PDB file of C-alpha atoms and ligand atoms in Angstrom:
ATOM      1  CA  THR A 117      19.267  29.842 -18.445  1.00 49.00           C
ATOM      2  CA  ALA A 118      17.734  26.666 -19.158  1.00 47.00           C
ATOM      3  CA  LEU A 119      13.448  26.452 -18.580  1.00 50.00           C
ATOM      4  CA  PRO A 120      12.931  24.601 -14.884  1.00 52.00           C
ATOM      5  CA  LEU A 121      12.713  21.278 -15.546  1.00 53.00           C
ATOM      6  CA  SER A 122       8.711  21.713 -15.082  1.00 52.00           C
ATOM      7  CA  LYS A 123       8.086  22.847 -18.459  1.00 54.00           C
ATOM      8  CA  GLY A 124       9.592  19.322 -18.871  1.00 55.00           C
ATOM      9  CA  ASN A 125      12.580  20.518 -20.214  1.00 67.00           C
ATOM     10  CA  ALA A 126      15.862  18.136 -19.637  1.00 85.00           C
ATOM     11  CA  GLN A 127      18.188  20.112 -20.659  1.00 87.00           C
ATOM     12  CA  ASP A 128      20.672  20.502 -17.834  1.00 92.00           C
ATOM     13  CA  TYR A 129      19.578  17.060 -16.398  1.00 96.00           C
ATOM     14  CA  PRO A 130      20.783  15.992 -14.361  1.00 97.00           C
ATOM     15  CA  SER A 131      22.851  18.437 -12.670  1.00 96.00           C
ATOM     16  CA  ARG A 132      23.120  16.549  -9.488  1.00 97.00           C
ATOM     17  CA  THR A 133      23.490  12.855  -7.996  1.00 98.00           C
ATOM     18  CA  ILE A 134      21.082  10.586  -8.175  1.00 98.00           C
ATOM     19  CA  THR A 135      18.910   7.974  -5.724  1.00 98.00           C
ATOM     20  CA  MET A 136      17.940   4.735  -6.806  1.00 98.00           C
ATOM     21  CA  VAL A 137      16.984   3.295  -4.409  1.00 98.00           C
ATOM     22  CA  VAL A 138      16.420  -0.384  -3.099  1.00 98.00           C
ATOM     23  CA  PRO A 139      13.467  -1.959  -1.304  1.00 98.00           C
ATOM     24  CA  PHE A 140      15.378  -4.032  -0.174  1.00 97.00           C
ATOM     25  CA  ALA A 141      19.024  -4.914   2.256  1.00 97.00           C
ATOM     26  CA  ALA A 142      22.344  -4.591   0.609  1.00 97.00           C
ATOM     27  CA  GLY A 143      23.949  -7.878  -0.396  1.00 95.00           C
ATOM     28  CA  GLY A 144      20.510  -9.432  -2.113  1.00 96.00           C
ATOM     29  CA  PRO A 145      20.315 -10.013  -5.665  1.00 95.00           C
ATOM     30  CA  THR A 146      17.935  -6.001  -6.185  1.00 96.00           C
ATOM     31  CA  ASP A 147      21.170  -4.964  -4.485  1.00 97.00           C
ATOM     32  CA  THR A 148      23.636  -7.099  -6.524  1.00 96.00           C
ATOM     33  CA  VAL A 149      21.222  -6.257 -10.421  1.00 97.00           C
ATOM     34  CA  ALA A 150      20.463  -1.992  -8.760  1.00 98.00           C
ATOM     35  CA  ARG A 151      25.060  -1.596  -8.108  1.00 98.00           C
ATOM     36  CA  LEU A 152      25.689  -2.561 -11.667  1.00 97.00           C
ATOM     37  CA  VAL A 153      23.165  -0.777 -13.467  1.00 98.00           C
ATOM     38  CA  ALA A 154      23.824   1.974 -11.178  1.00 98.00           C
ATOM     39  CA  GLU A 155      26.933   2.262 -11.849  1.00 97.00           C
ATOM     40  CA  SER A 156      26.925   2.219 -15.755  1.00 97.00           C
ATOM     41  CA  MET A 157      24.468   4.657 -15.352  1.00 98.00           C
ATOM     42  CA  SER A 158      26.974   6.808 -13.507  1.00 98.00           C
ATOM     43  CA  ARG A 159      29.005   7.204 -16.274  1.00 96.00           C
ATOM     44  CA  SER A 160      26.640   8.282 -19.247  1.00 96.00           C
ATOM     45  CA  LEU A 161      24.607  10.419 -16.984  1.00 97.00           C
ATOM     46  CA  GLY A 162      27.872  11.950 -16.330  1.00 97.00           C
ATOM     47  CA  GLN A 163      26.861  11.877 -12.742  1.00 97.00           C
ATOM     48  CA  GLN A 164      27.101   9.770  -9.996  1.00 98.00           C
ATOM     49  CA  VAL A 165      23.907   7.100  -9.373  1.00 98.00           C
ATOM     50  CA  ILE A 166      23.738   5.944  -5.943  1.00 98.00           C
ATOM     51  CA  VAL A 167      21.618   3.378  -4.465  1.00 98.00           C
ATOM     52  CA  GLU A 168      19.845   3.432  -1.066  1.00 98.00           C
ATOM     53  CA  ASN A 169      19.402   0.440  -0.026  1.00 98.00           C
ATOM     54  CA  VAL A 170      15.411   1.241   2.004  1.00 98.00           C
ATOM     55  CA  GLY A 171      14.217  -2.611   3.417  1.00 96.00           C
ATOM     56  CA  GLY A 172      11.400  -3.298   5.644  1.00 95.00           C
ATOM     57  CA  ALA A 173       7.342  -5.061   4.146  1.00 96.00           C
ATOM     58  CA  GLY A 174       8.659  -7.104   1.422  1.00 96.00           C
ATOM     59  CA  GLY A 175       9.678  -3.684  -0.770  1.00 97.00           C
ATOM     60  CA  THR A 176       6.841  -1.511  -0.242  1.00 98.00           C
ATOM     61  CA  ARG A 177       8.518   0.539   2.382  1.00 98.00           C
ATOM     62  CA  GLY A 178      11.585   1.817  -0.062  1.00 98.00           C
ATOM     63  CA  ALA A 179       8.868   1.727  -2.659  1.00 98.00           C
ATOM     64  CA  GLY A 180       6.378   4.030  -1.403  1.00 98.00           C
ATOM     65  CA  GLN A 181       8.853   5.945  -0.706  1.00 98.00           C
ATOM     66  CA  VAL A 182       9.489   6.851  -4.225  1.00 98.00           C
ATOM     67  CA  ALA A 183       5.774   7.206  -5.047  1.00 98.00           C
ATOM     68  CA  LYS A 184       6.001  10.068  -2.826  1.00 98.00           C
ATOM     69  CA  ALA A 185       9.902  11.639  -3.332  1.00 98.00           C
ATOM     70  CA  ALA A 186      10.147  14.633  -5.680  1.00 97.00           C
ATOM     71  CA  PRO A 187       8.878  14.192  -9.565  1.00 97.00           C
ATOM     72  CA  ASP A 188      12.310  15.472 -10.746  1.00 97.00           C
ATOM     73  CA  GLY A 189      14.424  13.144 -11.539  1.00 97.00           C
ATOM     74  CA  TYR A 190      16.724  12.511  -8.935  1.00 98.00           C
ATOM     75  CA  THR A 191      14.825   9.925  -6.522  1.00 98.00           C
ATOM     76  CA  ILE A 192      13.738   6.088  -8.701  1.00 98.00           C
ATOM     77  CA  LEU A 193      13.451   2.541  -7.966  1.00 98.00           C
ATOM     78  CA  LEU A 194      14.628  -0.382  -8.555  1.00 98.00           C
ATOM     79  CA  HIS A 195      12.322  -2.725  -7.840  1.00 98.00           C
ATOM     80  CA  HIS A 196      10.974  -6.843  -8.857  1.00 98.00           C
ATOM     81  CA  ILE A 197       8.047  -8.767  -9.903  1.00 97.00           C
ATOM     82  CA  GLY A 198       7.164  -7.571  -5.771  1.00 97.00           C
ATOM     83  CA  GLN A 199       6.168  -4.270  -7.644  1.00 98.00           C
ATOM     84  CA  ALA A 200       3.223  -6.314  -9.481  1.00 98.00           C
ATOM     85  CA  THR A 201       2.399  -8.699  -6.239  1.00 97.00           C
ATOM     86  CA  ALA A 202       2.303  -6.097  -4.065  1.00 97.00           C
ATOM     87  CA  ALA A 203      -0.711  -4.442  -6.132  1.00 97.00           C
ATOM     88  CA  THR A 204      -2.996  -7.499  -4.092  1.00 97.00           C
ATOM     89  CA  LEU A 205      -1.030  -8.719  -1.624  1.00 97.00           C
ATOM     90  CA  TYR A 206      -1.106  -5.379   0.543  1.00 97.00           C
ATOM     91  CA  ARG A 207      -5.030  -3.976   0.619  1.00 94.00           C
ATOM     92  CA  LYS A 208      -3.889  -1.012   2.478  1.00 95.00           C
ATOM     93  CA  LEU A 209      -1.012   0.182   0.377  1.00 96.00           C
ATOM     94  CA  PRO A 210       0.298   3.573   0.214  1.00 95.00           C
ATOM     95  CA  TYR A 211       0.576   4.036  -3.184  1.00 98.00           C
ATOM     96  CA  ASN A 212      -0.590   2.819  -6.032  1.00 98.00           C
ATOM     97  CA  VAL A 213       1.062   0.318  -7.662  1.00 98.00           C
ATOM     98  CA  LEU A 214      -0.203   1.494 -11.462  1.00 98.00           C
ATOM     99  CA  THR A 215      -0.760   4.664 -11.181  1.00 98.00           C
ATOM    100  CA  ASP A 216       1.805   6.694  -8.744  1.00 98.00           C
ATOM    101  CA  PHE A 217       4.868   5.893 -10.993  1.00 98.00           C
ATOM    102  CA  GLU A 218       6.797   6.874 -13.889  1.00 98.00           C
ATOM    103  CA  GLU A 219       7.499   3.291 -16.213  1.00 98.00           C
ATOM    104  CA  VAL A 220      11.659   4.033 -16.642  1.00 98.00           C
ATOM    105  CA  GLY A 221      12.224   0.303 -17.854  1.00 98.00           C
ATOM    106  CA  LEU A 222      12.222  -3.166 -17.160  1.00 98.00           C
ATOM    107  CA  VAL A 223      16.574  -4.405 -16.557  1.00 97.00           C
ATOM    108  CA  THR A 224      16.605  -8.005 -16.011  1.00 95.00           C
ATOM    109  CA  ASP A 225      15.432 -11.545 -16.100  1.00 91.00           C
ATOM    110  CA  ALA A 226      16.553 -14.049 -12.808  1.00 92.00           C
ATOM    111  CA  PRO A 227      14.738 -17.602 -12.436  1.00 94.00           C
ATOM    112  CA  MET A 228      14.730 -18.848  -8.958  1.00 97.00           C
ATOM    113  CA  THR A 229      16.519 -21.667  -7.186  1.00 98.00           C
ATOM    114  CA  LEU A 230      15.199 -23.985  -4.518  1.00 98.00           C
ATOM    115  CA  ILE A 231      17.843 -24.140  -1.860  1.00 98.00           C
ATOM    116  CA  GLY A 232      18.959 -25.580   1.138  1.00 98.00           C
ATOM    117  CA  LYS A 233      21.279 -25.314   4.440  1.00 98.00           C
ATOM    118  CA  PRO A 234      24.273 -27.375   3.601  1.00 97.00           C
ATOM    119  CA  ASP A 235      23.124 -29.765   6.264  1.00 97.00           C
ATOM    120  CA  LEU A 236      19.647 -30.485   5.078  1.00 98.00           C
ATOM    121  CA  ALA A 237      18.274 -34.076   4.813  1.00 97.00           C
ATOM    122  CA  PRO A 238      16.604 -34.309   1.581  1.00 98.00           C
ATOM    123  CA  GLN A 239      18.967 -35.097  -0.840  1.00 97.00           C
ATOM    124  CA  ASP A 240      16.825 -34.153  -3.917  1.00 97.00           C
ATOM    125  CA  ILE A 241      13.214 -32.607  -4.678  1.00 96.00           C
ATOM    126  CA  GLY A 242      11.190 -35.813  -4.235  1.00 97.00           C
ATOM    127  CA  ALA A 243      12.222 -35.699  -0.492  1.00 97.00           C
ATOM    128  CA  LEU A 244      12.479 -31.916   0.025  1.00 98.00           C
ATOM    129  CA  ILE A 245       8.331 -32.463  -1.014  1.00 97.00           C
ATOM    130  CA  ALA A 246       8.227 -35.669   1.184  1.00 97.00           C
ATOM    131  CA  HIS A 247      10.543 -34.276   3.753  1.00 98.00           C
ATOM    132  CA  VAL A 248       8.143 -30.235   3.921  1.00 98.00           C
ATOM    133  CA  LYS A 249       5.094 -32.890   3.975  1.00 97.00           C
ATOM    134  CA  ASP A 250       5.753 -34.430   6.421  1.00 98.00           C
ATOM    135  CA  LYS A 251       7.870 -31.829   9.121  1.00 98.00           C
ATOM    136  CA  LYS A 252       5.342 -28.986   8.372  1.00 97.00           C
ATOM    137  CA  ASP A 253       5.639 -25.971  10.167  1.00 97.00           C
ATOM    138  CA  GLY A 254       9.036 -28.042  11.814  1.00 98.00           C
ATOM    139  CA  VAL A 255      11.166 -26.378   8.480  1.00 98.00           C
ATOM    140  CA  ILE A 256      12.042 -23.163   8.971  1.00 98.00           C
ATOM    141  CA  TYR A 257      11.823 -21.154   5.704  1.00 98.00           C
ATOM    142  CA  GLY A 258      13.669 -17.687   4.920  1.00 98.00           C
ATOM    143  CA  ASN A 259      12.190 -14.974   2.536  1.00 97.00           C
ATOM    144  CA  ALA A 260      12.399 -10.509   2.577  1.00 97.00           C
ATOM    145  CA  GLY A 261       8.821 -10.572   3.885  1.00 96.00           C
ATOM    146  CA  VAL A 262       5.190 -10.454   1.898  1.00 95.00           C
ATOM    147  CA  GLY A 263       5.761  -8.976  -1.576  1.00 95.00           C
ATOM    148  CA  SER A 264       9.411 -10.237  -1.812  1.00 96.00           C
ATOM    149  CA  ALA A 265      10.318 -12.983  -5.117  1.00 97.00           C
ATOM    150  CA  SER A 266      11.406 -14.794  -1.972  1.00 97.00           C
ATOM    151  CA  HIS A 267       8.021 -15.285  -0.204  1.00 97.00           C
ATOM    152  CA  LEU A 268       5.830 -15.329  -3.616  1.00 96.00           C
ATOM    153  CA  CYS A 269       7.922 -19.054  -4.816  1.00 97.00           C
ATOM    154  CA  GLY A 270       7.247 -19.762  -0.766  1.00 97.00           C
ATOM    155  CA  MET A 271       3.690 -19.165  -1.551  1.00 96.00           C
ATOM    156  CA  LEU A 272       3.114 -20.883  -4.407  1.00 96.00           C
ATOM    157  CA  PHE A 273       5.733 -23.761  -2.799  1.00 97.00           C
ATOM    158  CA  MET A 274       3.274 -23.984  -0.152  1.00 96.00           C
ATOM    159  CA  SER A 275       0.459 -24.089  -2.269  1.00 94.00           C
ATOM    160  CA  ALA A 276       1.809 -27.330  -4.534  1.00 94.00           C
ATOM    161  CA  LEU A 277       2.644 -28.778  -1.730  1.00 96.00           C
ATOM    162  CA  GLY A 278      -0.813 -28.057   0.354  1.00 95.00           C
ATOM    163  CA  THR A 279       1.566 -27.521   3.403  1.00 96.00           C
ATOM    164  CA  GLN A 280       2.563 -24.376   5.811  1.00 96.00           C
ATOM    165  CA  MET A 281       6.311 -24.086   6.386  1.00 97.00           C
ATOM    166  CA  THR A 282       7.717 -21.531   9.131  1.00 98.00           C
ATOM    167  CA  THR A 283       8.402 -18.031   7.679  1.00 97.00           C
ATOM    168  CA  VAL A 284      11.145 -15.843   8.798  1.00 98.00           C
ATOM    169  CA  PRO A 285      11.044 -12.522   7.118  1.00 97.00           C
ATOM    170  CA  TYR A 286      14.753 -10.690   6.577  1.00 97.00           C
ATOM    171  CA  GLN A 287      15.058  -7.268   5.161  1.00 96.00           C
ATOM    172  CA  GLY A 288      17.160  -9.072   2.165  1.00 96.00           C
ATOM    173  CA  THR A 289      17.847 -12.232   1.069  1.00 97.00           C
ATOM    174  CA  GLY A 290      21.097 -11.314   1.470  1.00 96.00           C
ATOM    175  CA  PRO A 291      20.635 -11.306   5.475  1.00 97.00           C
ATOM    176  CA  ALA A 292      18.840 -14.335   4.837  1.00 98.00           C
ATOM    177  CA  MET A 293      21.531 -16.146   2.829  1.00 98.00           C
ATOM    178  CA  ASN A 294      24.252 -15.951   5.679  1.00 98.00           C
ATOM    179  CA  ASP A 295      21.959 -17.839   7.863  1.00 98.00           C
ATOM    180  CA  LEU A 296      20.328 -20.617   5.027  1.00 98.00           C
ATOM    181  CA  ILE A 297      24.338 -20.946   5.228  1.00 98.00           C
ATOM    182  CA  GLY A 298      24.637 -20.865   8.732  1.00 98.00           C
ATOM    183  CA  GLY A 299      21.412 -23.529   9.211  1.00 98.00           C
ATOM    184  CA  GLN A 300      20.185 -20.855  11.138  1.00 98.00           C
ATOM    185  CA  ILE A 301      16.789 -21.503   8.280  1.00 98.00           C
ATOM    186  CA  ASP A 302      16.310 -24.604   6.205  1.00 98.00           C
ATOM    187  CA  LEU A 303      14.744 -23.824   3.190  1.00 98.00           C
ATOM    188  CA  MET A 304      14.929 -20.293   0.529  1.00 98.00           C
ATOM    189  CA  CYS A 305      13.927 -19.456  -2.913  1.00 98.00           C
ATOM    190  CA  ASP A 306      15.855 -17.085  -4.093  1.00 97.00           C
ATOM    191  CA  GLN A 307      16.894 -15.338  -7.584  1.00 96.00           C
ATOM    192  CA  THR A 308      20.123 -16.705  -9.147  1.00 95.00           C
ATOM    193  CA  THR A 309      21.963 -13.825  -8.826  1.00 93.00           C
ATOM    194  CA  ASN A 310      22.111 -14.755  -5.646  1.00 95.00           C
ATOM    195  CA  THR A 311      22.540 -17.895  -5.149  1.00 96.00           C
ATOM    196  CA  THR A 312      24.402 -19.253  -8.234  1.00 95.00           C
ATOM    197  CA  GLY A 313      27.701 -18.306  -5.825  1.00 94.00           C
ATOM    198  CA  GLN A 314      26.817 -20.165  -3.529  1.00 97.00           C
ATOM    199  CA  ILE A 315      25.761 -22.986  -5.115  1.00 97.00           C
ATOM    200  CA  LYS A 316      28.974 -23.427  -7.074  1.00 95.00           C
ATOM    201  CA  ALA A 317      30.807 -23.346  -3.960  1.00 97.00           C
ATOM    202  CA  GLY A 318      28.806 -26.019  -2.116  1.00 97.00           C
ATOM    203  CA  LYS A 319      27.798 -23.596   1.071  1.00 98.00           C
ATOM    204  CA  VAL A 320      24.000 -24.872   0.321  1.00 98.00           C
ATOM    205  CA  LYS A 321      21.940 -27.670  -1.156  1.00 98.00           C
ATOM    206  CA  ALA A 322      20.567 -27.018  -4.780  1.00 98.00           C
ATOM    207  CA  TYR A 323      17.128 -27.912  -4.879  1.00 98.00           C
ATOM    208  CA  GLY A 324      15.921 -27.178  -8.488  1.00 98.00           C
ATOM    209  CA  VAL A 325      15.719 -24.295 -11.025  1.00 97.00           C
ATOM    210  CA  THR A 326      11.937 -21.978 -11.169  1.00 97.00           C
ATOM    211  CA  THR A 327      11.564 -21.828 -14.736  1.00 95.00           C
ATOM    212  CA  LYS A 328      10.476 -24.195 -17.037  1.00 94.00           C
ATOM    213  CA  ASN A 329      14.170 -24.496 -18.347  1.00 94.00           C
ATOM    214  CA  ARG A 330      17.511 -25.619 -17.300  1.00 95.00           C
ATOM    215  CA  LEU A 331      19.880 -22.630 -17.080  1.00 92.00           C
ATOM    216  CA  LYS A 332      22.806 -22.806 -18.910  1.00 88.00           C
ATOM    217  CA  SER A 333      24.912 -21.758 -15.871  1.00 87.00           C
ATOM    218  CA  MET A 334      23.928 -24.981 -13.675  1.00 92.00           C
ATOM    219  CA  PRO A 335      22.896 -27.245 -16.794  1.00 94.00           C
ATOM    220  CA  ASP A 336      23.029 -30.131 -14.311  1.00 96.00           C
ATOM    221  CA  LEU A 337      20.615 -28.405 -11.686  1.00 96.00           C
ATOM    222  CA  PRO A 338      16.929 -30.430 -12.235  1.00 97.00           C
ATOM    223  CA  THR A 339      13.958 -27.972 -12.596  1.00 97.00           C
ATOM    224  CA  LEU A 340      11.211 -28.599  -9.791  1.00 97.00           C
ATOM    225  CA  GLN A 341       8.732 -29.362 -12.379  1.00 96.00           C
ATOM    226  CA  GLU A 342      10.979 -32.235 -13.594  1.00 96.00           C
ATOM    227  CA  GLY A 343      11.087 -32.713 -10.056  1.00 93.00           C
ATOM    228  CA  GLY A 344       7.559 -33.659  -9.517  1.00 92.00           C
ATOM    229  CA  LEU A 345       5.821 -30.063  -9.281  1.00 95.00           C
ATOM    230  CA  PRO A 346       4.085 -30.066 -12.976  1.00 92.00           C
ATOM    231  CA  GLY A 347       3.327 -26.496 -13.721  1.00 91.00           C
ATOM    232  CA  PHE A 348       5.963 -24.732 -11.276  1.00 94.00           C
ATOM    233  CA  GLU A 349       6.925 -21.769 -12.579  1.00 94.00           C
ATOM    234  CA  VAL A 350       8.087 -18.594 -11.621  1.00 95.00           C
ATOM    235  CA  ALA A 351      10.874 -15.922 -12.172  1.00 93.00           C
ATOM    236  CA  VAL A 352      11.226 -12.448 -11.484  1.00 96.00           C
ATOM    237  CA  TRP A 353      11.870  -9.342 -13.241  1.00 96.00           C
ATOM    238  CA  HIS A 354      13.094  -5.988 -12.583  1.00 97.00           C
ATOM    239  CA  GLY A 355      12.225  -3.094 -13.489  1.00 98.00           C
ATOM    240  CA  ALA A 356      13.334   0.950 -13.285  1.00 98.00           C
ATOM    241  CA  TYR A 357      10.487   3.819 -11.827  1.00 98.00           C
ATOM    242  CA  ALA A 358      10.504   7.141 -11.432  1.00 98.00           C
ATOM    243  CA  PRO A 359       7.613   8.763  -9.733  1.00 98.00           C
ATOM    244  CA  LYS A 360       4.161   9.899 -10.938  1.00 98.00           C
ATOM    245  CA  GLY A 361       5.041  13.671 -12.898  1.00 97.00           C
ATOM    246  CA  THR A 362       8.580  13.492 -13.672  1.00 97.00           C
ATOM    247  CA  PRO A 363       8.889  14.820 -16.979  1.00 96.00           C
ATOM    248  CA  LYS A 364       8.702  12.687 -20.117  1.00 96.00           C
ATOM    249  CA  ALA A 365      12.006  14.283 -20.877  1.00 96.00           C
ATOM    250  CA  VAL A 366      13.312  13.245 -17.505  1.00 97.00           C
ATOM    251  CA  VAL A 367      12.009   9.792 -18.245  1.00 98.00           C
ATOM    252  CA  ASP A 368      13.424   9.529 -21.856  1.00 97.00           C
ATOM    253  CA  LYS A 369      16.824  10.615 -20.465  1.00 97.00           C
ATOM    254  CA  LEU A 370      16.647   8.099 -17.509  1.00 98.00           C
ATOM    255  CA  ASN A 371      15.555   5.608 -20.729  1.00 98.00           C
ATOM    256  CA  ALA A 372      18.880   5.731 -22.753  1.00 97.00           C
ATOM    257  CA  ALA A 373      20.907   5.249 -19.504  1.00 98.00           C
ATOM    258  CA  LEU A 374      19.119   2.148 -18.634  1.00 98.00           C
ATOM    259  CA  VAL A 375      19.202   0.655 -22.232  1.00 97.00           C
ATOM    260  CA  GLN A 376      23.310   1.834 -21.898  1.00 97.00           C
ATOM    261  CA  ALA A 377      23.485  -0.614 -19.312  1.00 97.00           C
ATOM    262  CA  LEU A 378      21.891  -2.925 -20.847  1.00 97.00           C
ATOM    263  CA  GLN A 379      24.489  -2.856 -23.852  1.00 96.00           C
ATOM    264  CA  ASP A 380      27.478  -2.516 -20.521  1.00 96.00           C
ATOM    265  CA  PRO A 381      29.571  -5.266 -21.386  1.00 96.00           C
ATOM    266  CA  LYS A 382      31.135  -5.552 -18.172  1.00 95.00           C
ATOM    267  CA  VAL A 383      27.704  -5.464 -16.618  1.00 96.00           C
ATOM    268  CA  ILE A 384      26.667  -8.881 -19.357  1.00 95.00           C
ATOM    269  CA  ALA A 385      29.313 -10.795 -18.639  1.00 94.00           C
ATOM    270  CA  ARG A 386      28.507 -10.256 -14.624  1.00 93.00           C
ATOM    271  CA  PHE A 387      24.846 -10.830 -14.882  1.00 92.00           C
ATOM    272  CA  ALA A 388      25.742 -14.277 -17.308  1.00 89.00           C
ATOM    273  CA  ASP A 389      28.097 -15.032 -14.571  1.00 86.00           C
ATOM    274  CA  LEU A 390      25.066 -14.745 -11.642  1.00 86.00           C
ATOM    275  CA  GLY A 391      22.358 -16.358 -14.499  1.00 85.00           C
ATOM    276  CA  THR A 392      20.993 -12.768 -14.823  1.00 89.00           C
ATOM    277  CA  GLU A 393      19.815 -11.854 -17.778  1.00 87.00           C
ATOM    278  CA  PRO A 394      19.786  -8.541 -19.617  1.00 94.00           C
ATOM    279  CA  VAL A 395      15.713  -7.796 -21.006  1.00 96.00           C
ATOM    280  CA  ALA A 396      15.881  -7.401 -24.737  1.00 95.00           C
ATOM    281  CA  LEU A 397      16.236  -4.181 -25.427  1.00 92.00           C
ATOM    282  CA  ASP A 398      12.830  -4.151 -27.471  1.00 91.00           C
ATOM    283  CA  ARG A 399      11.789  -4.497 -23.645  1.00 93.00           C
ATOM    284  CA  ALA A 400      13.490  -2.111 -22.231  1.00 94.00           C
ATOM    285  CA  THR A 401      11.486   0.488 -22.978  1.00 97.00           C
ATOM    286  CA  PRO A 402       8.351   2.772 -21.129  1.00 98.00           C
ATOM    287  CA  GLU A 403       5.170   1.844 -22.445  1.00 98.00           C
ATOM    288  CA  VAL A 404       6.416  -1.985 -22.615  1.00 98.00           C
ATOM    289  CA  HIS A 405       7.113  -2.122 -18.798  1.00 98.00           C
ATOM    290  CA  LYS A 406       3.899   0.389 -17.990  1.00 98.00           C
ATOM    291  CA  ALA A 407       1.672  -2.553 -19.407  1.00 98.00           C
ATOM    292  CA  PHE A 408       3.895  -5.692 -18.876  1.00 98.00           C
ATOM    293  CA  LEU A 409       3.637  -4.434 -15.210  1.00 98.00           C
ATOM    294  CA  ALA A 410      -0.375  -4.187 -15.493  1.00 98.00           C
ATOM    295  CA  ALA A 411      -0.530  -7.359 -16.879  1.00 98.00           C
ATOM    296  CA  GLU A 412       1.936  -9.518 -13.863  1.00 97.00           C
ATOM    297  CA  VAL A 413      -0.531  -7.844 -11.419  1.00 98.00           C
ATOM    298  CA  ALA A 414      -3.497  -9.055 -13.256  1.00 98.00           C
ATOM    299  CA  LYS A 415      -1.554 -12.253 -13.696  1.00 96.00           C
ATOM    300  CA  TRP A 416      -0.790 -12.477  -9.460  1.00 96.00           C
ATOM    301  CA  LYS A 417      -3.886 -11.228  -8.561  1.00 97.00           C
ATOM    302  CA  PRO A 418      -5.983 -14.621  -8.907  1.00 96.00           C
ATOM    303  CA  VAL A 419      -3.049 -16.514  -7.802  1.00 94.00           C
ATOM    304  CA  ILE A 420      -2.187 -14.609  -4.470  1.00 95.00           C
ATOM    305  CA  GLU A 421      -5.759 -14.804  -3.561  1.00 95.00           C
ATOM    306  CA  GLN A 422      -6.600 -18.104  -4.246  1.00 92.00           C
ATOM    307  CA  ALA A 423      -3.840 -19.144  -1.937  1.00 90.00           C
ATOM    308  CA  GLY A 424      -5.309 -16.194   0.650  1.00 89.00           C
ATOM    309  CA  VAL A 425      -1.873 -15.073   1.170  1.00 90.00           C
ATOM    310  CA  PHE A 426      -2.413 -11.293   2.024  1.00 91.00           C
ATOM    311  CA  ALA A 427       0.136  -9.289   3.665  1.00 91.00           C
ATOM    312  CA  ASP A 428      -2.858  -7.063   6.086  1.00 85.00           C
TER     313      ASP A 428
HETATM  314  C1  MLT B 527      13.123 -11.221  -2.633  1.00 63.23           C
HETATM  315  O1  MLT B 527      13.582 -11.808  -2.346  1.00 63.23           O
HETATM  316  O2  MLT B 527      11.834 -10.347  -2.875  1.00 63.23           O
HETATM  317  C2  MLT B 527      14.534  -9.923  -2.561  1.00 63.23           C
HETATM  318  O3  MLT B 527      15.693 -11.462  -3.365  1.00 63.23           O
HETATM  319  C3  MLT B 527      15.072  -9.384  -1.837  1.00 63.23           C
HETATM  320  C4  MLT B 527      15.934  -8.954  -2.264  1.00 63.23           C
HETATM  321  O4  MLT B 527      16.856  -8.761  -3.189  1.00 63.23           O
HETATM  322  O5  MLT B 527      17.038  -8.966  -1.210  1.00 63.23           O
END
């Protein structure tokens, strides 16, 4: 029989269901990306990869659960830029972002869009900036908790305006989107994965996109930079992780299945509909992911410290 995993042998791996933890509620962009990738990985690995939503604390509850899981390749994490920002936002994290995981590979790049409830008065980003500066905490901003991408975008927006809004944290921007459409909250910044459909259906008001360039999927939507926020730039990237100590042979099998998913025509087409892109294959290696994560932690540390926003 094959040597146990501990001997670094992955011949029999995977021999049972793999759990992919998504650190946000179902229905949000992270969940959407995860389910598309998991379905494709199930096919190439020959075992079910099931998604488990573990929300809370801006994604750090789910990430912490995976950091403490058995390093056997049967529990993995699908997370986004929040994995990097949490290293600075949370000064008492129960895990070390840079050393308690094995990076499996980067997955997507997703721009964000700043969107309002359908009857929010301002008609464009210039008027919205004036409105927020005037109403201040009278404007209700929804996010997925400190450490989420929607939180990071909101933090940058409020820093740029020098104004604090009232923020309402959700378990994910899936639930937050429902309240935005319903008018319970006024504003949100979220990944195109979650907003493209709602914008095109006229369910929310779109003010701008957070990347330097406009979206191919919505060419008429101006960038926030065009609209009066010079230098405003934030995009969301997703990556997959296993607990530290997971044998390299197992990580390599997971990476191979991930890379297959990124080349799966169904996944690519669905991502395109959602304004999201799979990473280029030369960025989809564990080594590139590890280096990129460290660079992102270093990039956002001063920005977060300058904004003076911490979770604990
Ligand atoms: C975020 O704001 O970090 C994500 O949109 C949360 C989610 O995927 O639900």
